[in-house]
Short mmCIF file of C-alpha atoms in Angstrom, two decimals:
data_model
loop_
_atom_site.label_atom_id
_atom_site.label_comp_id
_atom_site.label_asym_id
_atom_site.label_seq_id
_atom_site.Cartn_x
_atom_site.Cartn_y
_atom_site.Cartn_z
CA MET R 313 0.07 -0.02 0.10
CA THR R 314 1.14 3.50 -0.71
CA ARG R 315 1.88 5.92 1.90
CA ALA R 316 -0.06 9.26 2.38
CA LEU R 317 2.49 12.30 2.67
CA VAL R 318 2.17 15.90 3.53
CA THR R 319 3.91 17.85 0.97
CA GLY R 320 2.50 21.41 1.12
CA VAL R 321 0.94 23.50 3.92
CA GLY R 322 -1.29 26.63 3.76
CA ALA R 323 -3.13 28.54 6.44
CA ILE R 324 -5.00 31.51 7.10
CA THR R 325 -5.17 32.03 10.92
CA PRO R 326 -5.38 34.86 13.36
CA ILE R 327 -1.80 34.67 14.05
CA GLY R 328 -0.46 34.55 10.36
CA LEU R 329 -1.53 34.39 6.81
CA THR R 330 0.66 31.70 5.65
CA ALA R 331 1.22 28.34 7.61
CA HIS R 332 4.83 29.26 8.15
CA ASP R 333 3.76 32.57 9.96
CA PHE R 334 1.38 30.81 11.78
CA TRP R 335 3.97 28.17 12.87
CA SER R 336 6.66 30.66 13.86
CA ASN R 337 4.04 32.81 15.90
CA LEU R 338 2.87 29.61 17.61
CA ARG R 339 6.13 28.51 18.60
CA ALA R 340 6.71 32.25 19.95
CA GLY R 341 3.59 32.08 21.95
CA GLN R 342 1.87 34.85 20.12
CA SER R 343 -1.80 35.29 20.92
CA GLY R 344 -4.18 36.19 18.06
CA ILE R 345 -7.24 37.18 20.49
CA GLY R 346 -8.52 40.70 20.73
CA PRO R 347 -11.64 42.76 20.97
CA ILE R 348 -14.29 42.05 18.17
CA THR R 349 -13.76 44.67 15.38
CA CYS R 350 -15.83 43.06 12.60
CA PHE R 351 -19.14 44.32 14.08
CA ASP R 352 -20.40 46.09 17.07
CA ALA R 353 -20.30 43.66 20.09
CA SER R 354 -21.05 46.28 22.65
CA ASP R 355 -24.17 44.61 23.88
CA LEU R 356 -22.90 41.22 23.81
CA PRO R 357 -21.63 39.45 27.14
CA VAL R 358 -18.63 38.27 24.86
CA ARG R 359 -16.74 40.89 23.09
CA ILE R 360 -13.51 39.05 22.09
CA ALA R 361 -12.52 36.82 19.33
CA ALA R 362 -9.58 35.38 17.40
CA GLU R 363 -10.26 37.35 14.02
CA VAL R 364 -8.26 37.15 10.84
CA HIS R 365 -6.98 40.72 10.14
CA ASP R 366 -5.81 42.04 6.80
CA PHE R 367 -7.02 39.45 4.56
CA GLU R 368 -7.59 40.37 1.10
CA ALA R 369 -9.40 37.83 -0.90
CA SER R 370 -8.47 39.51 -4.37
CA HIS R 371 -4.91 38.47 -3.42
CA TYR R 372 -5.74 34.93 -4.23
CA MET R 373 -8.61 34.94 -6.68
CA ASP R 374 -10.29 36.92 -9.34
CA ALA R 375 -12.25 39.73 -7.75
CA LYS R 376 -15.54 38.64 -9.55
CA GLU R 377 -15.22 35.12 -8.23
CA ALA R 378 -14.37 36.60 -4.73
CA ARG R 379 -17.80 38.32 -4.74
CA ARG R 380 -19.56 35.08 -5.30
CA MET R 381 -18.02 33.36 -2.22
CA SER R 382 -18.41 33.73 1.29
CA ARG R 383 -15.51 34.48 3.70
CA PHE R 384 -15.09 30.82 4.59
CA ALA R 385 -14.76 29.72 1.03
CA HIS R 386 -12.19 32.56 0.56
CA PHE R 387 -10.26 31.26 3.35
CA ALA R 388 -10.17 27.64 1.78
CA VAL R 389 -9.20 28.87 -1.56
CA ALA R 390 -6.34 30.95 -0.27
CA ALA R 391 -5.01 28.30 2.10
CA SER R 392 -5.22 25.44 -0.86
CA GLN R 393 -3.40 27.75 -3.15
CA MET R 394 -0.83 28.40 -0.70
CA ALA R 395 -0.51 24.64 0.02
CA ALA R 396 -0.07 24.03 -3.83
CA GLU R 397 2.66 26.79 -4.06
CA ASP R 398 4.41 25.54 -0.82
CA ALA R 399 4.54 22.09 -2.46
CA GLY R 400 5.81 23.39 -5.73
CA LEU R 401 2.93 21.31 -7.35
CA GLU R 402 1.90 22.10 -10.87
CA ILE R 403 -1.14 20.05 -11.63
CA ARG R 404 -1.00 18.50 -15.35
CA ASP R 405 -4.36 18.59 -17.21
CA ASP R 406 -4.11 14.67 -17.64
CA GLU R 407 -4.26 14.12 -13.84
CA ARG R 408 -6.79 16.56 -12.68
CA HIS R 409 -9.20 13.75 -12.10
CA ARG R 410 -6.60 12.38 -9.68
CA ALA R 411 -6.68 15.41 -7.53
CA ALA R 412 -9.41 15.60 -4.61
CA VAL R 413 -10.38 18.13 -2.13
CA ALA R 414 -11.73 17.26 1.42
CA ILE R 415 -12.32 20.65 3.37
CA ALA R 416 -14.64 20.49 6.12
CA THR R 417 -16.42 23.41 7.89
CA GLY R 418 -18.66 23.74 10.98
CA SER R 419 -21.18 26.39 9.75
CA GLY R 420 -20.13 27.21 6.13
CA GLY R 421 -21.63 30.48 4.90
CA ALA R 422 -23.96 31.00 7.92
CA ILE R 423 -23.09 34.71 8.06
CA GLU R 424 -24.82 35.00 4.58
CA THR R 425 -27.96 33.42 6.10
CA MET R 426 -27.98 36.01 8.83
CA ASP R 427 -27.17 38.75 6.28
CA GLN R 428 -29.97 37.86 3.88
CA MET R 429 -32.58 37.24 6.44
CA GLU R 430 -32.05 41.03 7.05
CA VAL R 431 -32.40 41.96 3.39
CA MET R 432 -35.53 39.82 3.00
CA ARG R 433 -37.11 41.39 6.18
CA ASP R 434 -36.27 45.05 5.24
CA ARG R 435 -36.44 45.10 1.54
CA GLY R 436 -38.44 42.13 0.55
CA PRO R 437 -37.89 38.67 -1.21
CA ALA R 438 -37.21 40.20 -4.50
CA ARG R 439 -33.77 41.67 -3.17
CA VAL R 440 -32.47 38.38 -1.75
CA SER R 441 -29.24 37.90 -3.48
CA PRO R 442 -29.27 35.05 -6.29
CA PHE R 443 -25.73 34.05 -4.88
CA TYR R 444 -27.27 33.61 -1.41
CA ILE R 445 -27.43 29.57 -1.74
CA PRO R 446 -24.17 29.08 -3.44
CA MET R 447 -22.34 31.28 -1.01
CA MET R 448 -23.90 29.65 2.20
CA ALA R 449 -23.73 26.04 1.30
CA PRO R 450 -21.21 24.15 3.49
CA ASN R 451 -19.77 22.14 0.65
CA MET R 452 -18.69 25.41 -1.27
CA GLY R 453 -15.25 25.78 0.56
CA ALA R 454 -14.18 22.31 -1.03
CA CYS R 455 -16.09 23.05 -4.19
CA GLN R 456 -14.66 26.48 -4.84
CA VAL R 457 -11.10 25.03 -4.25
CA ALA R 458 -11.92 22.42 -6.90
CA ILE R 459 -13.54 24.94 -9.38
CA GLN R 460 -10.65 27.87 -8.83
CA MET R 461 -7.79 25.15 -9.13
CA GLY R 462 -9.41 22.65 -11.62
CA LEU R 463 -9.34 19.58 -9.29
CA ARG R 464 -11.69 17.15 -10.76
CA GLY R 465 -11.44 14.20 -8.34
CA PRO R 466 -14.02 13.79 -5.39
CA ALA R 467 -14.82 16.93 -3.42
CA MET R 468 -16.05 16.50 0.24
CA ALA R 469 -17.01 18.62 2.98
CA SER R 470 -17.48 16.65 6.33
CA VAL R 471 -19.94 18.28 8.90
CA ALA R 472 -18.72 17.22 12.21
CA ALA R 473 -18.98 20.33 14.42
CA CYS R 474 -15.60 21.03 16.06
CA ALA R 475 -13.98 17.67 14.94
CA SER R 476 -14.85 18.49 11.29
CA GLY R 477 -11.12 19.37 10.29
CA LEU R 478 -9.80 15.89 11.45
CA TYR R 479 -12.29 14.08 9.18
CA SER R 480 -10.84 15.68 6.20
CA TYR R 481 -7.69 14.05 6.81
CA MET R 482 -9.54 10.58 7.37
CA GLU R 483 -11.16 11.18 3.94
CA ALA R 484 -7.68 11.93 2.54
CA LYS R 485 -6.04 8.95 3.92
CA HIS R 486 -8.94 6.84 2.34
CA LEU R 487 -8.59 8.54 -0.99
CA ILE R 488 -4.93 7.82 -1.13
CA ASP R 489 -5.11 4.31 0.26
CA SER R 490 -7.74 3.28 -2.01
CA GLY R 491 -5.97 4.48 -5.19
CA ARG R 492 -8.66 6.87 -5.83
CA ALA R 493 -6.59 10.04 -5.84
CA ASP R 494 -2.70 11.02 -5.91
CA MET R 495 -3.34 14.55 -4.41
CA VAL R 496 -5.82 15.65 -1.87
CA PHE R 497 -6.28 19.14 -0.58
CA ALA R 498 -7.43 18.43 3.02
CA GLY R 499 -8.26 20.71 5.96
CA GLY R 500 -10.95 22.90 7.36
CA THR R 501 -12.44 26.43 7.26
CA GLU R 502 -14.51 28.64 9.22
CA ALA R 503 -15.68 32.05 9.17
CA ALA R 504 -18.73 32.55 11.06
CA LEU R 505 -18.04 35.67 13.19
CA HIS R 506 -21.55 37.30 13.83
CA PRO R 507 -23.50 38.49 16.92
CA LEU R 508 -25.92 35.32 16.64
CA PRO R 509 -23.43 32.42 17.22
CA ILE R 510 -21.58 34.40 19.58
CA ALA R 511 -24.83 35.06 21.66
CA GLY R 512 -25.86 31.33 21.34
CA LEU R 513 -22.54 30.10 22.45
CA ALA R 514 -22.29 32.76 25.28
CA ASN R 515 -25.71 31.66 26.56
CA MET R 516 -24.56 28.12 26.59
CA LYS R 517 -21.70 29.36 29.04
CA ALA R 518 -19.26 27.91 26.48
CA LEU R 519 -17.24 31.19 25.86
CA SER R 520 -14.76 32.92 27.98
CA ARG R 521 -15.94 36.29 29.25
CA ARG R 522 -12.41 37.58 29.88
CA ASN R 523 -13.13 40.62 27.75
CA ASP R 524 -10.77 43.00 29.51
CA GLU R 525 -7.63 40.65 29.01
CA PRO R 526 -8.28 38.99 25.51
CA THR R 527 -4.60 37.56 25.24
CA ARG R 528 -5.20 35.79 28.66
CA ALA R 529 -8.64 34.48 27.82
CA SER R 530 -7.93 31.28 26.24
CA ARG R 531 -6.06 29.24 28.89
CA PRO R 532 -6.39 25.47 28.39
CA PHE R 533 -5.77 23.20 31.31
CA ASP R 534 -5.54 26.34 33.74
CA ALA R 535 -7.47 26.38 37.01
CA GLU R 536 -8.91 29.71 36.13
CA ARG R 537 -10.19 28.87 32.52
CA ASP R 538 -13.55 29.97 31.81
CA GLY R 539 -14.40 29.13 28.24
CA PHE R 540 -13.20 29.08 24.60
CA VAL R 541 -12.74 31.99 22.36
CA PHE R 542 -14.50 32.14 19.05
CA GLY R 543 -12.04 32.02 16.07
CA GLU R 544 -11.93 32.16 12.29
CA GLY R 545 -9.56 30.82 9.68
CA ALA R 546 -8.43 27.84 7.62
CA VAL R 547 -5.85 25.26 7.16
CA VAL R 548 -5.30 23.05 3.99
CA MET R 549 -2.45 20.53 3.62
CA LEU R 550 -1.70 18.94 0.46
CA ILE R 551 -1.64 15.14 1.03
CA GLU R 552 0.21 13.10 -1.91
CA SER R 553 0.67 9.59 -2.60
CA GLU R 554 4.23 8.50 -2.10
CA GLU R 555 4.68 7.56 -5.77
CA HIS R 556 3.44 11.07 -7.03
CA ALA R 557 5.42 12.90 -4.45
CA LYS R 558 8.69 10.86 -5.33
CA ALA R 559 8.16 11.33 -9.07
CA ARG R 560 8.39 15.05 -8.60
CA GLY R 561 10.91 15.20 -5.97
CA ALA R 562 8.71 16.79 -3.46
CA HIS R 563 9.60 18.03 0.01
CA VAL R 564 7.89 15.73 2.59
CA TYR R 565 6.96 17.39 5.95
CA ALA R 566 5.51 14.13 7.56
CA GLU R 567 3.56 10.92 6.64
CA LEU R 568 -0.11 10.87 7.54
CA ALA R 569 -0.23 7.55 9.26
CA GLY R 570 -3.74 6.97 10.26
CA GLY R 571 -6.81 8.12 12.38
CA GLY R 572 -9.72 7.10 14.51
CA LEU R 573 -13.32 8.41 14.92
CA SER R 574 -15.91 7.60 17.44
CA CYS R 575 -18.97 9.06 18.87
CA ASP R 576 -19.86 9.51 22.63
CA ALA R 577 -23.58 8.83 22.16
CA PHE R 578 -24.08 10.62 25.15
CA HIS R 579 -25.08 14.37 25.15
CA ILE R 580 -25.74 17.21 22.74
CA THR R 581 -22.84 19.34 24.05
CA ALA R 582 -21.11 17.59 27.13
CA THR R 583 -18.47 15.23 26.70
CA ARG R 584 -18.38 11.80 28.55
CA GLU R 585 -16.71 12.88 31.76
CA ASP R 586 -14.54 9.69 31.98
CA GLY R 587 -13.23 10.46 28.51
CA SER R 588 -13.89 6.97 27.07
CA GLY R 589 -15.34 8.20 23.96
CA ALA R 590 -12.43 10.39 23.03
CA ALA R 591 -10.19 7.61 24.23
CA GLU R 592 -11.76 5.17 21.77
CA ALA R 593 -10.78 7.47 18.74
CA MET R 594 -7.23 7.96 20.01
CA GLN R 595 -6.96 4.04 20.38
CA GLU R 596 -8.58 3.43 16.98
CA ALA R 597 -6.05 6.01 15.60
CA LEU R 598 -2.93 4.14 16.99
CA LYS R 599 -4.29 0.85 15.73
CA ALA R 600 -4.95 2.42 12.30
CA SER R 601 -1.58 3.79 12.06
CA GLY R 602 -0.05 0.37 13.29
CA MET R 603 1.46 2.16 16.25
CA VAL R 604 1.58 1.68 20.01
CA ALA R 605 1.26 4.56 22.73
CA ASN R 606 4.99 4.48 23.07
CA ASN R 607 5.66 5.86 19.53
CA ILE R 608 3.89 9.05 20.06
CA ASP R 609 5.93 11.99 21.52
CA TYR R 610 3.45 15.01 21.11
CA ILE R 611 -0.20 15.61 21.09
CA ALA R 612 -1.90 18.63 19.67
CA ALA R 613 -4.78 18.74 22.11
CA HIS R 614 -8.32 19.71 21.30
CA GLY R 615 -7.61 21.85 24.61
CA THR R 616 -10.59 24.24 24.29
CA SER R 617 -10.08 26.08 27.63
CA THR R 618 -13.58 25.02 28.92
CA ALA R 619 -13.90 23.26 32.30
CA LEU R 620 -15.31 20.16 30.92
CA ASN R 621 -13.24 19.45 27.95
CA ASP R 622 -9.84 19.90 29.20
CA ALA R 623 -10.27 17.63 32.29
CA SER R 624 -12.00 15.00 30.22
CA GLU R 625 -9.61 14.99 27.40
CA THR R 626 -6.87 14.65 29.97
CA LEU R 627 -8.69 11.52 31.24
CA ALA R 628 -9.09 10.19 27.66
CA ILE R 629 -5.28 10.71 26.84
CA LYS R 630 -4.55 8.63 30.05
CA LEU R 631 -7.09 6.01 29.16
CA ALA R 632 -5.76 5.85 25.62
CA PHE R 633 -1.95 6.05 26.24
CA GLY R 634 -1.71 4.43 29.47
CA GLU R 635 1.72 4.94 31.21
CA ALA R 636 2.90 6.65 28.05
CA ALA R 637 0.52 9.58 28.66
CA GLY R 638 2.96 10.98 31.41
CA ARG R 639 5.80 11.40 29.02
CA ILE R 640 3.91 12.77 26.00
CA ALA R 641 4.33 16.60 25.34
CA ILE R 642 0.72 17.86 24.99
CA SER R 643 -0.29 21.38 23.90
CA SER R 644 -3.19 23.20 22.76
CA PRO R 645 -2.87 25.68 19.84
CA LYS R 646 -6.29 27.18 20.99
CA SER R 647 -4.35 29.00 23.69
CA MET R 648 -3.12 31.37 20.97
CA VAL R 649 -5.60 30.99 18.03
CA GLY R 650 -8.94 30.35 19.98
CA HIS R 651 -11.34 27.80 18.66
CA LEU R 652 -11.64 27.67 14.86
CA LEU R 653 -14.50 25.26 14.98
CA GLY R 654 -14.74 23.31 11.80
CA ALA R 655 -10.97 24.50 11.06
CA ALA R 656 -9.94 23.49 14.76
CA GLY R 657 -8.84 19.95 13.87
CA ALA R 658 -6.85 21.09 10.75
CA ILE R 659 -4.88 23.69 12.92
CA GLY R 660 -4.15 20.65 15.36
CA ALA R 661 -3.06 18.67 12.25
CA LEU R 662 -0.94 21.36 10.94
CA THR R 663 0.57 21.83 14.41
CA ALA R 664 1.45 18.14 14.83
CA VAL R 665 3.02 18.03 11.14
CA MET R 666 5.16 21.28 11.91
CA ALA R 667 6.04 19.79 15.46
CA ILE R 668 7.34 16.70 13.76
CA HIS R 669 8.97 18.49 10.91
CA ASP R 670 11.04 20.94 13.00
CA GLY R 671 11.28 19.05 16.22
CA ILE R 672 9.66 21.64 18.54
CA ALA R 673 6.59 21.34 20.83
CA PRO R 674 4.70 24.77 20.64
CA PRO R 675 3.47 25.87 24.13
CA THR R 676 0.18 26.08 25.73
CA ILE R 677 0.20 29.83 26.68
CA ASN R 678 -1.66 31.37 29.88
CA LEU R 679 -1.02 27.91 31.83
CA GLU R 680 -0.08 29.83 35.07
CA ASN R 681 -1.85 27.76 37.55
CA PRO R 682 -2.61 24.13 36.29
CA ASP R 683 -5.95 22.56 37.15
CA PRO R 684 -5.35 19.68 39.52
CA ALA R 685 -7.52 17.47 37.33
CA CYS R 686 -5.42 18.44 34.31
CA ASP R 687 -1.87 16.77 35.55
CA LEU R 688 -0.04 15.95 32.28
CA ASP R 689 2.80 17.68 30.61
CA TYR R 690 1.17 20.48 28.61
CA VAL R 691 4.27 22.54 27.61
CA PRO R 692 3.46 25.45 29.70
CA ASN R 693 4.07 28.84 28.24
CA VAL R 694 7.36 28.26 26.41
CA ALA R 695 8.19 26.05 23.36
CA ARG R 696 10.24 22.91 23.70
CA LYS R 697 12.91 21.58 21.22
CA MET R 698 12.66 17.75 21.06
CA GLU R 699 12.74 14.79 18.94
CA ILE R 700 9.24 14.17 17.69
CA ARG R 701 8.89 10.84 15.78
CA ALA R 702 5.14 10.81 15.68
CA ALA R 703 2.34 13.22 16.84
CA ALA R 704 -1.31 13.14 17.33
CA ALA R 705 -4.11 15.87 16.65
CA ASN R 706 -7.20 15.66 18.58
CA GLY R 707 -10.71 17.23 18.01
CA PHE R 708 -14.13 16.83 19.46
CA GLY R 709 -17.29 18.36 18.47
CA PHE R 710 -20.70 18.86 19.91
CA GLY R 711 -22.92 15.82 19.41
CA GLY R 712 -20.16 13.65 20.83
CA GLN R 713 -18.04 13.64 17.71
CA ASN R 714 -14.33 12.30 18.35
CA GLY R 715 -11.53 12.30 16.04
CA CYS R 716 -7.83 11.81 16.43
CA VAL R 717 -5.34 11.71 13.62
CA ILE R 718 -1.62 10.47 13.71
CA PHE R 719 1.51 11.77 11.59
CA ARG R 720 4.89 10.72 11.89
CA LYS R 721 8.35 11.10 10.39
CA PRO R 722 8.67 10.17 6.85
CA ALA R 723 10.63 7.05 6.25
CA VAL R 724 13.88 8.01 4.53
CA MET T 432 -25.05 65.36 -12.18
CA ALA T 433 -24.24 61.91 -13.70
CA THR T 434 -26.21 60.52 -16.63
CA VAL T 435 -28.28 57.35 -16.51
CA PHE T 436 -25.63 55.71 -18.41
CA GLU T 437 -22.88 56.71 -16.28
CA ARG T 438 -24.74 55.47 -13.09
CA VAL T 439 -25.54 52.09 -14.84
CA ARG T 440 -21.91 51.62 -15.80
CA ASP T 441 -20.73 52.38 -12.10
CA VAL T 442 -23.10 49.58 -11.11
CA VAL T 443 -22.08 47.06 -13.83
CA VAL T 444 -18.33 47.70 -12.91
CA ALA T 445 -18.81 47.07 -9.19
CA GLN T 446 -21.10 43.97 -9.74
CA LEU T 447 -19.31 42.38 -12.52
CA LYS T 448 -15.87 43.48 -11.71
CA VAL T 449 -15.23 44.92 -15.18
CA GLN T 450 -13.04 47.69 -16.43
CA PRO T 451 -15.10 50.94 -16.85
CA GLU T 452 -14.09 51.27 -20.64
CA GLU T 453 -15.52 47.85 -21.35
CA VAL T 454 -18.97 49.13 -20.38
CA THR T 455 -20.27 50.60 -23.41
CA LEU T 456 -23.84 50.93 -24.51
CA GLU T 457 -23.38 48.22 -26.91
CA ALA T 458 -21.74 45.94 -24.56
CA ASN T 459 -23.67 42.52 -24.32
CA LEU T 460 -23.83 41.51 -20.84
CA VAL T 461 -23.09 37.81 -21.36
CA ASP T 462 -20.80 37.85 -24.44
CA ASP T 463 -18.74 41.03 -23.77
CA LEU T 464 -18.97 41.51 -19.86
CA ARG T 465 -18.80 37.72 -18.97
CA ALA T 466 -22.13 37.69 -16.90
CA ASP T 467 -23.80 34.48 -16.11
CA SER T 468 -27.64 34.11 -15.34
CA LEU T 469 -26.87 34.57 -11.64
CA ASP T 470 -25.02 37.72 -12.26
CA ILE T 471 -27.87 39.13 -14.41
CA VAL T 472 -30.33 38.58 -11.36
CA ASP T 473 -27.82 40.15 -9.07
CA LEU T 474 -27.18 43.06 -11.56
CA THR T 475 -30.90 43.76 -11.73
CA ILE T 476 -31.40 43.91 -7.98
CA ALA T 477 -28.24 46.24 -7.81
CA ILE T 478 -30.01 48.40 -10.51
CA GLU T 479 -33.20 48.70 -8.67
CA GLU T 480 -31.38 49.59 -5.38
CA ALA T 481 -29.11 52.29 -7.13
CA PHE T 482 -32.17 53.99 -8.60
CA ALA T 483 -34.51 53.43 -5.54
CA ASP T 484 -34.35 57.13 -4.69
CA ASP T 485 -35.23 58.42 -8.01
CA ALA T 486 -38.15 56.01 -8.78
CA GLU T 487 -39.79 52.99 -7.38
CA ILE T 488 -38.67 50.67 -10.24
CA GLU T 489 -39.25 46.96 -10.40
CA ILE T 490 -37.30 44.92 -12.92
CA ARG T 491 -39.63 41.94 -13.28
CA ASP T 492 -38.65 38.49 -14.68
CA GLU T 493 -40.17 39.39 -18.02
CA ASP T 494 -38.40 42.57 -18.22
CA ALA T 495 -35.10 40.99 -17.44
CA GLU T 496 -35.57 38.65 -20.46
CA ASN T 497 -35.57 41.63 -22.67
CA ILE T 498 -32.13 42.92 -21.19
CA HIS T 499 -29.08 41.80 -23.15
CA THR T 500 -26.99 44.93 -23.47
CA VAL T 501 -26.11 47.86 -21.18
CA GLN T 502 -28.34 49.77 -23.70
CA ASP T 503 -31.24 47.67 -22.72
CA ILE T 504 -30.86 48.63 -19.21
CA VAL T 505 -30.68 52.29 -19.84
CA THR T 506 -33.70 52.05 -22.26
CA PHE T 507 -35.68 50.27 -19.44
CA LEU T 508 -34.75 53.12 -17.09
CA ASN T 509 -35.65 55.82 -19.55
CA GLU T 510 -39.04 54.25 -20.09
CA HIS T 511 -39.58 54.31 -16.39
CA GLY T 512 -39.05 57.97 -16.20
CA LEU T 513 -35.39 58.06 -15.60
CA SER T 514 -33.11 60.38 -17.79
#
C-alpha cells in the first residue's frame, strides 16, 4: 500500500496569513485574540474573538469570483493555493481527475443566511441575492477550491462540528489508500463571526468572558479557565501519494499515518466525563496507524479552555495512552488562535505536522496555575525543542464527535 | 449630475468586476461582460437599489428577459421616467 505524505501547507489564521507565519508565531507563544472589530459587540456578554486581520480575498482569486463566495470559501481557496505553491505542485491537465478536495467546515456560509434574512425582512424577497445559496452551502469551501484550481476528483466537506477538520484527513487517507487520488487538498475552514453565534454560545456558557484581558482569555488546562474564544481561519495541507510525491521530488513534511473516529452517544454538548469516547478515537487512531502509545511524542490537544473539555480530554489521553501519557508533550494551539470550530482539527493537524518537521513542541500559553484535574505535561508557556517521531491531533465536537489523526516522521 | 448611463456603468463595474471602458452602450452582458444568469439577476437587484431614490422601479422577470446589453438597461430606466 502507498503512503500518504504531507507535501504542502497553507493557512489563514489569526496569527499569520501563511502556514509558516502561523507556525513561527505559535512557537513564539503569540496570541491572536483581541476585541471584536468586525461588528459592534458592545451589547454582547462576550466581546473578544480570534479574528483574521488584513485578509484580502482578491490577492488569491479573481475579484468577481471573490464576490460570489463567502468568507469561509475565500479562506479555503487561499489556503489551498498556498499549499500547492508551498508544495511546488503544478497539476497537469491529464491528472486533474486524480486531484481531490476534502475541506470541512462547522457552519459554512452561515453569515450569509443571517445577512440575507435582514435583506428579506427589510427590503422584501425580490432583493435576496441570487448568490445567497451558493455562498452559504457548506460544501462550497471544498467546491470553490475544486473550481478555482481545476481539481476534478472527489470534493468532500464533512460536517462534524468542531471535529470536522480532522475528518478531512481521514477522507484524504482513504482516498490515497484506495488509489482513488494522488493528491488531496485536505483541511478545514471557518468564518462565522457574527453576533448570533456569539450570543448562542455565550448563553451556553461555552465562551470566555475575560473581555478585559483578551490575550489571557484562552487558557487551556489552567484552573482559571472560563470557556473558549471564538475564532476564524483555515488550514489546508496537500496530502500526496508516495509515488506521486517521489516522482516530482517533493519535500515531505510528515506522513499521515492514520486516524480514528468515535461518537460519545451521550449528550448534545457535554463530553463523557470519563473520557472514554475520546479515548476510543485515539486508540482507533493508534491501531489504524500500526503504532503503540510509546511511539507518540507529542499531541496537539483539542484543549478548548472549557472546564469540561480539558479535564475529560486529560482523562481520555490517560485511558488511551496508559503509562506513556505521562511522558508525552501535549499542547493546545487554541491558547493562541482560539477555537476555529470546523477548522480547529486542521489547525491541530498542521501543528502536529510542523512539530514533527521542526522537532519543536509549541507551548500552551496562559498556563499559570494548572487545574489539579489536568496533570499531564502541557508544555506550559514556552516551546520545547525535542525529537518528535510521531504526533497526534485531537478534535472533539458537539454531538459527541471524536477524532484523532496521527502523523509521523517520513521514512527516509 | 451623472447621466443614467454613467450611473448604470458604475453599477455594472461594481457588480461584474469589469473595467469601466468595457462598459459601452453596445456591450452585451453575457458575451462581452462575462455575466452568467446569476450575475444578471444580481445586477437587476443592484440597479433597482441604485435608482431607488429616484423612482420605485421593479425589473420583473419578463423585463429581465429583454435585457441583453447595457443599452437595454438604460432604455428600461428611460421608459420608467429616469433620464
